[in-house]
mmCIF file with all atom_site columns, N, CA and C in Angstrom:
data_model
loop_
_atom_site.group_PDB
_atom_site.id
_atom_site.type_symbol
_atom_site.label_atom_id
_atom_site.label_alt_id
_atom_site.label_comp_id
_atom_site.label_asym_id
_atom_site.label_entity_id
_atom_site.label_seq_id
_atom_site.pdbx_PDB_ins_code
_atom_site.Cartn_x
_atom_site.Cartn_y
_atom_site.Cartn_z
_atom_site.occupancy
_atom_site.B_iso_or_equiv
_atom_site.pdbx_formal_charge
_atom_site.auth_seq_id
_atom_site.auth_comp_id
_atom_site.auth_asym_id
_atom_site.auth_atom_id
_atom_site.pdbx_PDB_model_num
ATOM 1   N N  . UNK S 1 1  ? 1.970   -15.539 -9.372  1.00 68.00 ? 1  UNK S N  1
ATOM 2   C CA . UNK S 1 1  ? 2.999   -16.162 -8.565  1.00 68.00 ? 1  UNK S CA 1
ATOM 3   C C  . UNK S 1 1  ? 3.598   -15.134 -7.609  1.00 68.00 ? 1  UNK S C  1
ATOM 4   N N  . UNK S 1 2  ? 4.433   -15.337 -6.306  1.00 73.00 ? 2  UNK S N  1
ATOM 5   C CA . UNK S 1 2  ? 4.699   -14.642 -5.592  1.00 73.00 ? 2  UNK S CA 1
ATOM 6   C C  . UNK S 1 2  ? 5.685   -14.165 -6.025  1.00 73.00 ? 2  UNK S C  1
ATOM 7   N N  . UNK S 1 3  ? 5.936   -12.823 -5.563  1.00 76.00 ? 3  UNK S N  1
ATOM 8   C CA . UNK S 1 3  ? 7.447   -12.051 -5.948  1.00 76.00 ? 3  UNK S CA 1
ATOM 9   C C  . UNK S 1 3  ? 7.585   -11.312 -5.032  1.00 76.00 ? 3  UNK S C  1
ATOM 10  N N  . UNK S 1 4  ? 9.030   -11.038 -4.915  1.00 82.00 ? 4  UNK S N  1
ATOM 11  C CA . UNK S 1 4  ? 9.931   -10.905 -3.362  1.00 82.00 ? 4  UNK S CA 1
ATOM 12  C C  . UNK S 1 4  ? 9.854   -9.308  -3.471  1.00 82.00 ? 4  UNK S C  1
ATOM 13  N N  . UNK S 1 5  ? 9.512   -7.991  -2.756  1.00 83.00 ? 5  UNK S N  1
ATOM 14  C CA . UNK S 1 5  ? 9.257   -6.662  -2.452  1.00 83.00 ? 5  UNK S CA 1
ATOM 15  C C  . UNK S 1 5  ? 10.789  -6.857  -1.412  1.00 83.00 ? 5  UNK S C  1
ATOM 16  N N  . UNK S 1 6  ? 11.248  -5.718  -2.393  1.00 83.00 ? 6  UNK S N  1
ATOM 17  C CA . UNK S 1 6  ? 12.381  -5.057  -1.922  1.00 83.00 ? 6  UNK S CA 1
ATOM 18  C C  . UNK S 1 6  ? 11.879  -3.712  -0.655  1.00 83.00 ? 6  UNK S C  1
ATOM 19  N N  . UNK S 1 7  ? 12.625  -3.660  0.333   1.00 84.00 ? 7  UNK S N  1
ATOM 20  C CA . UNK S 1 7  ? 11.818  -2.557  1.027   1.00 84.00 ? 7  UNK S CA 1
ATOM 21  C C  . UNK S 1 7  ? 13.389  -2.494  2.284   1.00 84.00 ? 7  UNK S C  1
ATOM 22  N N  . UNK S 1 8  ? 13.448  -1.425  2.900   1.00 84.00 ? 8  UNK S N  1
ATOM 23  C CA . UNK S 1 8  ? 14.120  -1.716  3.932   1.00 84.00 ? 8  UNK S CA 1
ATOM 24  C C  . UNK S 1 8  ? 13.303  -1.724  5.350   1.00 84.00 ? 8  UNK S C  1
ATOM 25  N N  . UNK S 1 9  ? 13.573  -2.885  5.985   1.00 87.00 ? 9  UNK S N  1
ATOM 26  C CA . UNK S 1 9  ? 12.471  -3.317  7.579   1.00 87.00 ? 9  UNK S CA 1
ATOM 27  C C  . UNK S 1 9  ? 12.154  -4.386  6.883   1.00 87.00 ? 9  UNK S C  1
ATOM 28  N N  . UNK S 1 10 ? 11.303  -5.212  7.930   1.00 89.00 ? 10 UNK S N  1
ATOM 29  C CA . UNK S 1 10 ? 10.995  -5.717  7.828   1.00 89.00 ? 10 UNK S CA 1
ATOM 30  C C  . UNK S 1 10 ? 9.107   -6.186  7.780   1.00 89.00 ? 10 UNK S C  1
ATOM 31  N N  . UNK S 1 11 ? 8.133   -7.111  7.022   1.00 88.00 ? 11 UNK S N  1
ATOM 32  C CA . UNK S 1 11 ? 7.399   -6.847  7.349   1.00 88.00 ? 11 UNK S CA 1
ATOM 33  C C  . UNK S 1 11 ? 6.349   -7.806  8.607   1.00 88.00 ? 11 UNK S C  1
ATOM 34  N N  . UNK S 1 12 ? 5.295   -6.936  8.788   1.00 87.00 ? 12 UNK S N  1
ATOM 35  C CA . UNK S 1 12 ? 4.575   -7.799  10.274  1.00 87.00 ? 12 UNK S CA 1
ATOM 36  C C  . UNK S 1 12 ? 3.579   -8.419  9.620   1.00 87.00 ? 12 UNK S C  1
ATOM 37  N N  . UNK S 1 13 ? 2.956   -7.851  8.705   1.00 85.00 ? 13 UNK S N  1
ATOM 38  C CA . UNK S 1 13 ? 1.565   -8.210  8.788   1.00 85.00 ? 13 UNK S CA 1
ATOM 39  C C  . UNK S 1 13 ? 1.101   -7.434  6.662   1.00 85.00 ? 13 UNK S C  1
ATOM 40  N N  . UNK S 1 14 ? 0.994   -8.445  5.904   1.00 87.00 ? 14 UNK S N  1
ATOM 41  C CA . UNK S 1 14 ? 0.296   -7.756  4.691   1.00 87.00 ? 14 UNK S CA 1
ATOM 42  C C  . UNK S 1 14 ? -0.937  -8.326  4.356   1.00 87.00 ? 14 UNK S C  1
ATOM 43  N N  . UNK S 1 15 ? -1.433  -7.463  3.635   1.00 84.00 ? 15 UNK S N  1
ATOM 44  C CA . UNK S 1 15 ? -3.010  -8.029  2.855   1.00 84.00 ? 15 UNK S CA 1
ATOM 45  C C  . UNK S 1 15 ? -2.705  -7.329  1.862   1.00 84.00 ? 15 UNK S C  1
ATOM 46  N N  . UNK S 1 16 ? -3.525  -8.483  0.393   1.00 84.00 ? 16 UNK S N  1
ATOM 47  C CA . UNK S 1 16 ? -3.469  -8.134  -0.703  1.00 84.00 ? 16 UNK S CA 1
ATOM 48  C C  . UNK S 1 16 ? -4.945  -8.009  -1.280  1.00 84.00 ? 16 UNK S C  1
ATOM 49  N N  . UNK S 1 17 ? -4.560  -6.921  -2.539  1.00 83.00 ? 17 UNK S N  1
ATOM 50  C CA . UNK S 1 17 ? -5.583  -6.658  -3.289  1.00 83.00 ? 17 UNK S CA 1
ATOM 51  C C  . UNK S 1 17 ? -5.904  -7.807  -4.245  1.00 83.00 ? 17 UNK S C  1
ATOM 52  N N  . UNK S 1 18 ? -6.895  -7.111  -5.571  1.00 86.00 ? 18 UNK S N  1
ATOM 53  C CA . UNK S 1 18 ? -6.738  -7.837  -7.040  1.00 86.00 ? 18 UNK S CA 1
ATOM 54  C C  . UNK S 1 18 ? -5.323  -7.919  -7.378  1.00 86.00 ? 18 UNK S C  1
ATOM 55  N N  . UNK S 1 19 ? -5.078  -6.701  -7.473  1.00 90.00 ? 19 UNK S N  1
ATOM 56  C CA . UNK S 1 19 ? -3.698  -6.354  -8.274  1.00 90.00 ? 19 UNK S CA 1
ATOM 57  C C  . UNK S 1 19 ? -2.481  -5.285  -7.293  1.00 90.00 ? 19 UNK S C  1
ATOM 58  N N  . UNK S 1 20 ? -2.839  -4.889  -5.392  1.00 90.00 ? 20 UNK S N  1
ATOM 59  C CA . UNK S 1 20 ? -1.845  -4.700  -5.152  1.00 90.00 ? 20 UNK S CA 1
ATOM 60  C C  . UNK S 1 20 ? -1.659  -5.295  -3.699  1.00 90.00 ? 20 UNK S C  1
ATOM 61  N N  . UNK S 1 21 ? -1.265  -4.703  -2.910  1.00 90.00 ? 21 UNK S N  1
ATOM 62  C CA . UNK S 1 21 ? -0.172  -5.114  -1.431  1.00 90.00 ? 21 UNK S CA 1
ATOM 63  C C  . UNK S 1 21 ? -0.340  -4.400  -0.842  1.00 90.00 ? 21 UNK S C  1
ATOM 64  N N  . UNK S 1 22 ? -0.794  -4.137  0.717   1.00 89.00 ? 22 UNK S N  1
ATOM 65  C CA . UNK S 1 22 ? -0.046  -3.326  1.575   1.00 89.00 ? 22 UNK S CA 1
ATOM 66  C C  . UNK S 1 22 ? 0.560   -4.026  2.250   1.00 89.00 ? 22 UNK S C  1
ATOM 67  N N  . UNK S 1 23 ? 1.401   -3.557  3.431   1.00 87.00 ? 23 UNK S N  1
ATOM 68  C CA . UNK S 1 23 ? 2.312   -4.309  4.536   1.00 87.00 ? 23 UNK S CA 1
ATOM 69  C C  . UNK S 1 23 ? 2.841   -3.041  5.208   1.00 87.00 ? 23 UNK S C  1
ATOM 70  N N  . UNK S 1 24 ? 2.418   -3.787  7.089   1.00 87.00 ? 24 UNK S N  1
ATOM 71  C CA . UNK S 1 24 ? 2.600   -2.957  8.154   1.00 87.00 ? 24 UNK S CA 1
ATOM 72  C C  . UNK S 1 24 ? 3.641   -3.908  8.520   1.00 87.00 ? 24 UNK S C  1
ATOM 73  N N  . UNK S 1 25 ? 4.976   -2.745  8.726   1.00 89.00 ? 25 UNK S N  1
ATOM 74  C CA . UNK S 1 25 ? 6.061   -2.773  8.779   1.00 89.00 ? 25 UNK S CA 1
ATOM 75  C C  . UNK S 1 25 ? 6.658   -2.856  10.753  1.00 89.00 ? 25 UNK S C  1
ATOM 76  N N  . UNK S 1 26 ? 7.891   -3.686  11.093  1.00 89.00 ? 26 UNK S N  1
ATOM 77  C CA . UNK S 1 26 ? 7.868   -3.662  12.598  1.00 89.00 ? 26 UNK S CA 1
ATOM 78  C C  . UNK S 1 26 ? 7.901   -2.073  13.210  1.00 89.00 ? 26 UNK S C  1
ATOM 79  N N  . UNK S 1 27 ? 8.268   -1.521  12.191  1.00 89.00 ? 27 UNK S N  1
ATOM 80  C CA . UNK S 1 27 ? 8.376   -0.010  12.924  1.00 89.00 ? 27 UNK S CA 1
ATOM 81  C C  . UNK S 1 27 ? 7.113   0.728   12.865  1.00 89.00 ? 27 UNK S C  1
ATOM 82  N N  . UNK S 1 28 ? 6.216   0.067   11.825  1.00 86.00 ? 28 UNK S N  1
ATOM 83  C CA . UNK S 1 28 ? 4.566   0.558   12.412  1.00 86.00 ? 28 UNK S CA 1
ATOM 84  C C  . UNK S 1 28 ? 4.409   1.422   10.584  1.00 86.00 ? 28 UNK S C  1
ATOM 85  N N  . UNK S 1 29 ? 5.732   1.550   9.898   1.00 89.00 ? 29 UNK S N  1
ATOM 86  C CA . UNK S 1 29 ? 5.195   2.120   8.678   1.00 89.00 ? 29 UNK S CA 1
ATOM 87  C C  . UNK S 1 29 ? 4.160   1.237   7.594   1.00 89.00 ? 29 UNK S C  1
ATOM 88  N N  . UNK S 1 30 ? 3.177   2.129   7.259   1.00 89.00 ? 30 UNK S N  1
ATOM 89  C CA . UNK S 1 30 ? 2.526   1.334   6.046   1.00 89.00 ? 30 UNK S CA 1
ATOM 90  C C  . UNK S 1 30 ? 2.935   1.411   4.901   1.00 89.00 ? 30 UNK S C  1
ATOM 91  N N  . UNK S 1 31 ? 3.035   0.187   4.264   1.00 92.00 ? 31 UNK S N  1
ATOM 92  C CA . UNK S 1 31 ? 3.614   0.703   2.901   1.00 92.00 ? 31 UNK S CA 1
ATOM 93  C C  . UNK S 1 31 ? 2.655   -0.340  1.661   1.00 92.00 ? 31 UNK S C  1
ATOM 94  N N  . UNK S 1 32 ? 2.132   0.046   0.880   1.00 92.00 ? 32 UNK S N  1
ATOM 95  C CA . UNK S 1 32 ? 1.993   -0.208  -0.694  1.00 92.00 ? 32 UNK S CA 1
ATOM 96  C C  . UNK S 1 32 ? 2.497   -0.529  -2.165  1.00 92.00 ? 32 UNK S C  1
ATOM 97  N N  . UNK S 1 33 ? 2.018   -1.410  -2.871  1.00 93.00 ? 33 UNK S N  1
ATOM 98  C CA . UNK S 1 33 ? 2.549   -1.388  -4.092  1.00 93.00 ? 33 UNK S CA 1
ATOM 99  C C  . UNK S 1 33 ? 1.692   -2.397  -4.676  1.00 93.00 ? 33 UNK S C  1
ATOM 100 N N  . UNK S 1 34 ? 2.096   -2.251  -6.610  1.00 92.00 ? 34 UNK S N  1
ATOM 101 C CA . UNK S 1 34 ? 0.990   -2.811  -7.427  1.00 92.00 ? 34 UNK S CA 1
ATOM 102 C C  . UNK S 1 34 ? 0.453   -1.984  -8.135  1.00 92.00 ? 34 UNK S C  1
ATOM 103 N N  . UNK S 1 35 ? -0.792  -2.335  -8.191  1.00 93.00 ? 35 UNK S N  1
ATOM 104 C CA . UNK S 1 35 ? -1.455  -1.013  -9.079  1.00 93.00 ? 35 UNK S CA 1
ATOM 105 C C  . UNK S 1 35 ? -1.965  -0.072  -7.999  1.00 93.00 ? 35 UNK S C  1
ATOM 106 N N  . UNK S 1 36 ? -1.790  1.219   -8.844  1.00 92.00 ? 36 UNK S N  1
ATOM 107 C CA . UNK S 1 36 ? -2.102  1.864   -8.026  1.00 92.00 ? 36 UNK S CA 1
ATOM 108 C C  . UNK S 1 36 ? -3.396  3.154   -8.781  1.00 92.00 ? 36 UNK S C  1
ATOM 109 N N  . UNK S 1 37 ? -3.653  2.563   -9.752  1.00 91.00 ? 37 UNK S N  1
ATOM 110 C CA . UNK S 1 37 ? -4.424  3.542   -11.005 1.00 91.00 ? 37 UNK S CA 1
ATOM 111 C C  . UNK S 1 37 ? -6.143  3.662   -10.025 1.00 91.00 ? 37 UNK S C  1
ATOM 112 N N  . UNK S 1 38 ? -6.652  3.469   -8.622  1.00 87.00 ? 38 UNK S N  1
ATOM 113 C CA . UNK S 1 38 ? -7.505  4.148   -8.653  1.00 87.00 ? 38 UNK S CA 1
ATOM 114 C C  . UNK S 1 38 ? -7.516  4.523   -7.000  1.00 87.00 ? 38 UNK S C  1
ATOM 115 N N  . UNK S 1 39 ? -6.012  4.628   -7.174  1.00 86.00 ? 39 UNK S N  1
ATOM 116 C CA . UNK S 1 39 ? -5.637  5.097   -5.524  1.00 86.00 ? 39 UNK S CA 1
ATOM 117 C C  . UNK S 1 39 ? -5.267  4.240   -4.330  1.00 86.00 ? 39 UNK S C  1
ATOM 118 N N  . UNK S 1 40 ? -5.158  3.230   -4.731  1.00 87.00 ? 40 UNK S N  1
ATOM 119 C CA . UNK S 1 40 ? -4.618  2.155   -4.120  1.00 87.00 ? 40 UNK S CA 1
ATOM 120 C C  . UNK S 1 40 ? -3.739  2.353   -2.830  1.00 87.00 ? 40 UNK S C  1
ATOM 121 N N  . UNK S 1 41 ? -2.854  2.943   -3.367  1.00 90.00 ? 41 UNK S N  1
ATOM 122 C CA . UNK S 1 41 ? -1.302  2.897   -2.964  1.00 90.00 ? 41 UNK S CA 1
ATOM 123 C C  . UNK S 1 41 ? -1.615  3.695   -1.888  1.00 90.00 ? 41 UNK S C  1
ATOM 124 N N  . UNK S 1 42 ? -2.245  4.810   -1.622  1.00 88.00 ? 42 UNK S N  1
ATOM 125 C CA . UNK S 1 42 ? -2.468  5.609   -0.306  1.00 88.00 ? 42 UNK S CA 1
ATOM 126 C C  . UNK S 1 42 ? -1.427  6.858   0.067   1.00 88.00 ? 42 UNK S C  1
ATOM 127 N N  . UNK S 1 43 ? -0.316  6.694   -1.671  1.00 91.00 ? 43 UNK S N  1
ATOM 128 C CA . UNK S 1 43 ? 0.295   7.715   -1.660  1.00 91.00 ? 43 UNK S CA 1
ATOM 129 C C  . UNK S 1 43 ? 0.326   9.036   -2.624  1.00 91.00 ? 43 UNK S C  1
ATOM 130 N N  . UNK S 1 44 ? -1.207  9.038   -2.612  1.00 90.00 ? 44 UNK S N  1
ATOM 131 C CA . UNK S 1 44 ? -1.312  10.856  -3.636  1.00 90.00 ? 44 UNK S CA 1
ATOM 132 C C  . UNK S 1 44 ? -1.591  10.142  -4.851  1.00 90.00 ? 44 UNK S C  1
ATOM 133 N N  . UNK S 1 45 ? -0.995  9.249   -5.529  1.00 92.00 ? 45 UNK S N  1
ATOM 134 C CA . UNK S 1 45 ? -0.855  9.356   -6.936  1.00 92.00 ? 45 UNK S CA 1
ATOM 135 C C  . UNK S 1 45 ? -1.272  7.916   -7.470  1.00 92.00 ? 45 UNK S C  1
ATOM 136 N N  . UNK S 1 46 ? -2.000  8.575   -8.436  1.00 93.00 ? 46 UNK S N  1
ATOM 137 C CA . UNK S 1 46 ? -2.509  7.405   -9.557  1.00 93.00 ? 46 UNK S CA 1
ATOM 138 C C  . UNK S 1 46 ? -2.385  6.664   -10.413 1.00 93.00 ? 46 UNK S C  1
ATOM 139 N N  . UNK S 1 47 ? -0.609  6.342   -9.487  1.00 95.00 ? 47 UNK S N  1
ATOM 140 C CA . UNK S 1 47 ? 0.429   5.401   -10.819 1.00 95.00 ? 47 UNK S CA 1
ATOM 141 C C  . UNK S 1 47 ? 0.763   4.019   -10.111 1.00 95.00 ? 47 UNK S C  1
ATOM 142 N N  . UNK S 1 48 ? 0.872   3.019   -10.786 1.00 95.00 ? 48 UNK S N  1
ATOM 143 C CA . UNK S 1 48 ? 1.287   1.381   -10.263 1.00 95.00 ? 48 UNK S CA 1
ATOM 144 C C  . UNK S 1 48 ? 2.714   1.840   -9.949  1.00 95.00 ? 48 UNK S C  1
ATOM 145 N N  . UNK S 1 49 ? 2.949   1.176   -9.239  1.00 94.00 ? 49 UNK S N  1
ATOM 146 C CA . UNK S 1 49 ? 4.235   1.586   -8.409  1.00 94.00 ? 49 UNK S CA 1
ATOM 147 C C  . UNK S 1 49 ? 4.894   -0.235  -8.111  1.00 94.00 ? 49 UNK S C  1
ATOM 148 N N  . UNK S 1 50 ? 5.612   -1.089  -8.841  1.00 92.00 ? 50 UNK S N  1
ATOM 149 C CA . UNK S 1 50 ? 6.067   -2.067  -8.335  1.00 92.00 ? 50 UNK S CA 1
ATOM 150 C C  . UNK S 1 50 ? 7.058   -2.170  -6.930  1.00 92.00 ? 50 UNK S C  1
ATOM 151 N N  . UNK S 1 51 ? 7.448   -1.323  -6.223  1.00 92.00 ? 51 UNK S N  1
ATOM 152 C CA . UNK S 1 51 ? 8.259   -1.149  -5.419  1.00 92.00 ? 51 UNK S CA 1
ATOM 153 C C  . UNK S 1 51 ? 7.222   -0.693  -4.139  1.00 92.00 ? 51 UNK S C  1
ATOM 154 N N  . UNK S 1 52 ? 7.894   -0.885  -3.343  1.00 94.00 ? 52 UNK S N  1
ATOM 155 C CA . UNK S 1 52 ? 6.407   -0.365  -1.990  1.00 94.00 ? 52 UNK S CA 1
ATOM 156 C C  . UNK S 1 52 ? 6.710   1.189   -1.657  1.00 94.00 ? 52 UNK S C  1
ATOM 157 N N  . UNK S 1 53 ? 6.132   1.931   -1.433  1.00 94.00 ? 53 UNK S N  1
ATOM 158 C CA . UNK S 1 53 ? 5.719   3.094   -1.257  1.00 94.00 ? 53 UNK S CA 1
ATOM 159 C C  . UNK S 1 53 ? 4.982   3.229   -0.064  1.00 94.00 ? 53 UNK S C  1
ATOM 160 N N  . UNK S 1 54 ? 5.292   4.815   0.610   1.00 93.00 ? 54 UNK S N  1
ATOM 161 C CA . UNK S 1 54 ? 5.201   4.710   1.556   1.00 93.00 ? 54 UNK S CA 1
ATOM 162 C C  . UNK S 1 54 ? 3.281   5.549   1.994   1.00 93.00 ? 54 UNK S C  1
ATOM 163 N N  . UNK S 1 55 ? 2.239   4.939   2.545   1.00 91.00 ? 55 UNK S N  1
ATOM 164 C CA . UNK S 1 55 ? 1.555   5.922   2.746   1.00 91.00 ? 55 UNK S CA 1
ATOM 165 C C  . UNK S 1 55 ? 1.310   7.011   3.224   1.00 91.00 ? 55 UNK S C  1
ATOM 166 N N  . UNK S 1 56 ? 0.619   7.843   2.691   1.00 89.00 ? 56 UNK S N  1
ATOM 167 C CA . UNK S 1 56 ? 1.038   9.353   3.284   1.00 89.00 ? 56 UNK S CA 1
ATOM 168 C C  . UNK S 1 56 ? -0.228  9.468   5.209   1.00 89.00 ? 56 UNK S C  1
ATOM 169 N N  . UNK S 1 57 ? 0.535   10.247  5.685   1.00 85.00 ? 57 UNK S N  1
ATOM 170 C CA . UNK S 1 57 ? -0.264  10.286  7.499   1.00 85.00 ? 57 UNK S CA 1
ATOM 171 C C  . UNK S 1 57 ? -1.333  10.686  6.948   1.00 85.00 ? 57 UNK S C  1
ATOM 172 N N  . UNK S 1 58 ? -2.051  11.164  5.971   1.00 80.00 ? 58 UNK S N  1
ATOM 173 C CA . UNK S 1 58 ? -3.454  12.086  6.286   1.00 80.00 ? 58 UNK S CA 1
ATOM 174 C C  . UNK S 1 58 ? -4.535  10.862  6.123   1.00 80.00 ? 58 UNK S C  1
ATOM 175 N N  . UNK S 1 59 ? -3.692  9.529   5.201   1.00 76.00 ? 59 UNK S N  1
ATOM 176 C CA . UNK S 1 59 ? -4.693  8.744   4.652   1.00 76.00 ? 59 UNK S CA 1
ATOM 177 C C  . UNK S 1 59 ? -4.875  7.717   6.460   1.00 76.00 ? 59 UNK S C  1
ATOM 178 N N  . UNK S 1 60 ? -3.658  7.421   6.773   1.00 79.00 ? 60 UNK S N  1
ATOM 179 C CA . UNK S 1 60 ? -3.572  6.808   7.934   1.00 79.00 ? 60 UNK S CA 1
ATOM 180 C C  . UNK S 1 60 ? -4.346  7.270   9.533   1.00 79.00 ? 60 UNK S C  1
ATOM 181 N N  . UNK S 1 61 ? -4.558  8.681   9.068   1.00 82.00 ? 61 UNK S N  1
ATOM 182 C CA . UNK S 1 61 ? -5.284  9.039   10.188  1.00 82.00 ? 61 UNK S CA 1
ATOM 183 C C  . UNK S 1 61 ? -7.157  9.343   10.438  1.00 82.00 ? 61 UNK S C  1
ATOM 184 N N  . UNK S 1 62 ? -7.434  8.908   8.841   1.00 76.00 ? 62 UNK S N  1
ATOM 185 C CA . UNK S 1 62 ? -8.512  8.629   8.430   1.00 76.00 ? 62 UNK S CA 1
ATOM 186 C C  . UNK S 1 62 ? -8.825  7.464   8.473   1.00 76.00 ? 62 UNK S C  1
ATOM 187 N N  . UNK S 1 63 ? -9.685  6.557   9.438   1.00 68.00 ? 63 UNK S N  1
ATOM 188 C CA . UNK S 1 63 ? -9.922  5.102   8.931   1.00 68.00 ? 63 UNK S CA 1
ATOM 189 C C  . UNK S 1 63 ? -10.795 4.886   8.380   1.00 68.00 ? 63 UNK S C  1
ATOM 190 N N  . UNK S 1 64 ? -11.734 5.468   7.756   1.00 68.00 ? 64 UNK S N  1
ATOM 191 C CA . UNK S 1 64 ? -12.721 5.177   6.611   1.00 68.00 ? 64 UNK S CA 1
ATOM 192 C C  . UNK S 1 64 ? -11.898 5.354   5.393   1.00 68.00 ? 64 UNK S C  1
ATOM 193 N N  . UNK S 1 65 ? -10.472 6.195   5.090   1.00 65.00 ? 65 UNK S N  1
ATOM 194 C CA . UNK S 1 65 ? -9.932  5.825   3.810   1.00 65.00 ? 65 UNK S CA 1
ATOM 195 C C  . UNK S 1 65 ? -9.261  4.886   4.021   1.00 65.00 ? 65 UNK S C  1
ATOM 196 N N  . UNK S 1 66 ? -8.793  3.904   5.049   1.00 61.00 ? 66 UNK S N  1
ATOM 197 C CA . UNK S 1 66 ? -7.587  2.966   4.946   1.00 61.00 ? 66 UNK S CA 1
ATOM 198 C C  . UNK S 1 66 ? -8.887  1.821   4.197   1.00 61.00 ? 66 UNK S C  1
ATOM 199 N N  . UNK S 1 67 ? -10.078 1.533   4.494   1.00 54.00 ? 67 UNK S N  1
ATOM 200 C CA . UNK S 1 67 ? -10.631 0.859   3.608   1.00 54.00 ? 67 UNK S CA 1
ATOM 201 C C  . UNK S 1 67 ? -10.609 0.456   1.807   1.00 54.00 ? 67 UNK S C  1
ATOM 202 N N  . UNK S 1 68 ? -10.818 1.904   2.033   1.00 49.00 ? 68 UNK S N  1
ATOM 203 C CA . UNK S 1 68 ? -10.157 2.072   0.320   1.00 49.00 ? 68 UNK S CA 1
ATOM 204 C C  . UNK S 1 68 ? -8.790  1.344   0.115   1.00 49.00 ? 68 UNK S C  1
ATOM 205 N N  . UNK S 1 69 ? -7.940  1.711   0.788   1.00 45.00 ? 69 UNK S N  1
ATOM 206 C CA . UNK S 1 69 ? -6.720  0.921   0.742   1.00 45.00 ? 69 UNK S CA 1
ATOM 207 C C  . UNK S 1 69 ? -6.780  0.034   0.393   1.00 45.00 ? 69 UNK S C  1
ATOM 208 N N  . UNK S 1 70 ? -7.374  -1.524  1.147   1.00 47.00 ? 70 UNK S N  1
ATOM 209 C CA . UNK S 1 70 ? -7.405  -2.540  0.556   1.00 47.00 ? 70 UNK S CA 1
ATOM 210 C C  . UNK S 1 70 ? -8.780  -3.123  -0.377  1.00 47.00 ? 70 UNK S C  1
ATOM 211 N N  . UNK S 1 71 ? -9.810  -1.920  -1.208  1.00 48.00 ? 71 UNK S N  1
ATOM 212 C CA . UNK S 1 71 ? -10.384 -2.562  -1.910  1.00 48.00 ? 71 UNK S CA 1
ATOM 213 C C  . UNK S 1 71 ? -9.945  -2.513  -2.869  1.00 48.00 ? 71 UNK S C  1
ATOM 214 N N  . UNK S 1 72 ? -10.501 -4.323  -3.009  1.00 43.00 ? 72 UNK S N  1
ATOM 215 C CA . UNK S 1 72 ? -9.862  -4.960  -4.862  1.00 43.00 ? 72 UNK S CA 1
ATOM 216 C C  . UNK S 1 72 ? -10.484 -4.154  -6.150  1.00 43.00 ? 72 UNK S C  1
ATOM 217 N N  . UNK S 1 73 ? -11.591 -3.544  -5.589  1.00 42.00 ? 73 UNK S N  1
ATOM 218 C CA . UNK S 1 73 ? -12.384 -2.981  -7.531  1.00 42.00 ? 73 UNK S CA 1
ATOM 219 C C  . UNK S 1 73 ? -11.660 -2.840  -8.286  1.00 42.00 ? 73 UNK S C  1
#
C-alpha cells in the first residue's frame, strides 16, 4: 500500500523498485529510500533507510550507475 515520504521539496518525477523509491526533486535533488541492502539507495551504504536519502554526486555523474539505482533484483 502507498505511504506518504516525509522529505523537504517537493517531488517531480519518482520510479519505484521491488522494495525501494527514488524521486527527482523540483530543485533537481535525487533522493532514495526502502531497501537499500544491495545499494539501492545511491548513498554509500548498505542499509534500508525508510526516510529518503540523499544520493551522493559521484553516483549521479555516472550514468551507467544510476541504472543500478532503479534495479529491482
Amino acid at each position: 500500500a502507498p505511504v506518504r515520504v516525509r522529505a523537504a521539496g517537493r517531488f517531480v518525477s519518482v520510479g519505484a523498485g521491488a522494495n525501494h523509491a527514488c524521486g527527482i526533486q523540483e530543485s533537481g535533488a535525487v533522493l532514495c529510500w526502502g531497501s537499500g541492502t544491495g545499494w539501492q539507495l545511491g548513498n554509500g551504504f548498505r542499509a534500508d533507510s525508510p526516510n529518503p536519502v540523499t544520493v551522493r554526486g559521484d553516483v549521479l555523474a555516472d550514468p551507467s550507475r544510476l541504472t543500478r539505482l532503479s534495479d529491482a533484483r
